[in-house]
Amino acid sequence: MLYYEIESGNALGALSLMDEQFKNENPVLYARALQSFNVNSEALTLLDKIENTKPALSERDYFHIGALEYKFDRCIPALKALKKAKNKLSQEEKQEQAYYRSNCFIKLGSSPRAAQILSKLLNGLWISHAYYNLAMDYAANNKKTKALVSLKVAESLNAGQLDTEKELNDRINVTAGHLYLNDGQYDKAINVLNRVYIDSSVSAQALYLKGVAQLENGNFRAATQSWSGVRKNHLIEPGVKESLLAIPFAYERAGYTSQALESYSNARTLFTDELTTIEKIESLIKKRGVIPTFLEGGQLEGLEWFLTDNSAKNTVRGAYYNFFMGDNEIYRHVELLAELEVLSASMGYWSSQLAVFNKALKSKQRSFIKKSKSFKQKVVETKIADFEKRLQQLSKSTTSVTSNAQGSEEVIQQRMLSLKDRLKSVSNSIRQGKSKISIQLGDNKSLQKQVGRSKKKLKQVMALVEKDAAKLILEKIKALKIELVFSQERADQGLTHVLETIAELDSRKRKKRTLKDGRYQ
Amino acid sequence: MDIRQFLIFLNALLFALSVNFAVASEPSSVEKAERLKQEIIDLSKKLYQFEEQLLYPTETQLAVFLSVANDSSFLLDSIELRLDRKLITSHLYKEKELEALKKGGIQRLYIGSLADGTHKLTARFNGHGGGSQYYRRNKSLTFTKDTKAKYIQLVISESSQGREPVFKVKQW
C-alpha cells in the first residue's frame, strides 16, 4: 500500500502511514518518499546510513539509490549505485539509468564516457534528453561537429508527439541553429530553425537567430519579417529585445533611415513601458508579497493590467511568473511555498475534523453514562441465578426423563452460560467504556493543541520563505531592469547614430549645392 | 551595433537551456521548513491512526484493496464499489496511479465500518483490454462480517489463453 502511495506521487500520505518497523525494513522506499516530499536533509542522512550499514538491497533498490544521489548532485555515489543495477530493470528504467550515468560523467568532465554509455542501442525520451545534454557539453567545449551529431541523434530518438517531446525538439533545433549560425552555415541554420513551433517557449530565440541567418545571407526583408514575428511574445522572453533592436539595425544597414528611426523609437518606447511595468511589479511584491502577487487566484484589486492578455499567449502575470520560475532558487522557494500551503490546508482540515470528533465523543460520553446508569446489573444477575435454580429443580423433579426433555435442558443450560458471558462482556464494556471515551477525549484535545501549534509554526515559516523568495525575485528584477536600461541605451545610441547619419548626409548635400555655381556662399 | 555581440549575448542565454547542475547553499528558511515538514509528517501519522481507531475500530472495520498483475494489459479507467447495493466509493484513475499499480503497488480503495452479518460487495471495473476493447465487468462477493476486521482484495490479471482480463475477489 505504501509502495502504491509513493509511486502514485502521494509522498505525504505514504510518510504518514509508515511506522518505524517499515522504515527500518525499507530504507530505500523511505528515502524516496522523503525526497519526493523535499525533506532532503533527512533523505541525505538516510542515504549515508544505507551506505555505511550496507543492508541487503535489490538491484532495483540500487537503481533508486542512484537516482536519489543524482538528484542530490552526488555523482560519485550515484555512479557507484547505478553500476550495481544491471539486469533486473524495465526498459524505461534502463533508459533512466543511462540518463543519470551519462549526465554524471558529463559533470565529472568525462563526455567520452557519457557518449559510450548512450551508444548502447537505447532509445526513448530519457536518452534523447541525455544526448541533448551531451551536445550542450560539446558545444560549451567548442566541439561543434560532435555537438551537431549529438543533436541529430537526440532528435531522431524523440518521437515528438507529446508536448514535452515537442518542447525538447524545439530546444534541439534552436541549439543546432545557433551552432550552424556561428559556423557560417546560414541555410542549414534557417532550415532547422524553421522547424521550431510558433507557440514554443523558445520561439522568440528561434525567430531572432533565423533573422540573423537571413540577414547574413543578404535577405534583408526575410530577416525583418522573422524579427517582427516576436511581437506576439512578451518583451522579457529571450530573443525579443534583440529582435526589436535588430530590425532598425537592418533598416539602417540597408539605407532605410526613416524606417530605422521609427523602429528605434518604437523599440525605445517598448523598453521604457516595460521598465514602468517592472517597477509596478516590484512595488506589488514589496507591498503584497509573492503569494498574492503570483500564486493566489482571483483578481487583484485595481491591477487588472496584471491579468490582461497583452500577447497571444500570456498575461503579464503569466509571462513574469514563467520568467522567475526559470531561476532554480526561486523555483525551489515557490515549490516550498506550495508544499507548505498544502500542509496548511491539511492542518485546517484536521482542525475541523478534531472539533467534530470532540463533539461526537462528548455526546457519546453523555449517552454512555445515561445508558450505563439505567442498566441494572444486580437485577439481571439475580434473574439469571433464579433461572438456574428453577432449571436445577426441574431436572431433579422429573421422574421419567425422556431424551427430548434432556435435550431441552442442555439447550437452556447453554443459553444460561451464553447469557452469563454476555453479561460479563457488557459489564466490562461499561467499566472500560467510560475510561476509553475519556482517553479518546484526552487524545483528541492533545491533538487539537498540536495541530494548533503546527498551524502557527507553518504561518511563521511560510512568511520566512516568502520573504526569501521575494528577496530573490527582487534581485532578479534588478538584473532585468539593468538589461532593459542597457537595451534602452542601445536604442538611444541607434537613434543618435541614425540622426548623425542623416545630419552628415544633409551637410554633404548642402556643400554640393554651394560648390555648384563655383562660389562659396 | 554588432550582430556578433548579440550572438555572444545569446550564447550565454542559450546555455542556460542546458541542465543546471549547480546546487546553491541551503538558506535557513528552507532548513526550518524541512524540520517543520518532518514534525507535521509525525503529527499526520498520529492523526490518521486516531481517526482510524475512532471511526473504524477493528471490530467493525472493512477495508477493500486493489492490485493489478504485472502481466495484465488491462487499462483501468475507473472502478465503483457497492456494498449491499449502496455505492460506497468510486475512483477515476490517473496515469501515475495506473503505473503504480502495474509496478506492484496495492491501493487501499475503501475503509469503513460495517455491522456483523452477511453482506454483498460488488465491484464494477471499467477499462480497456488488450486490443483496445472496452470492458465493463461486475464482480461480487458475499461474505460474513464477524467481530474482527474484514479485508477484501480485488485482483485484475490476464487469462493464459488470449488477452482477456480476469477479475477476482478474495478475502484475507
Short mmCIF file of C-alpha atoms in Angstrom, two decimals, chain A residues 29 59 80 240 257 323 338:
data_model
loop_
_atom_site.label_atom_id
_atom_site.label_comp_id
_atom_site.label_asym_id
_atom_site.label_seq_id
_atom_site.Cartn_x
_atom_site.Cartn_y
_atom_site.Cartn_z
CA LEU A 29 11.46 3.42 -0.09
CA GLU A 59 19.12 -4.20 -7.95
CA LYS A 80 28.53 3.51 -7.75
CA VAL A 240 12.57 39.59 -28.16
CA THR A 257 16.90 55.69 -42.41
CA PHE A 323 10.41 34.23 -16.23
CA ALA A 338 3.17 25.50 -2.47
#
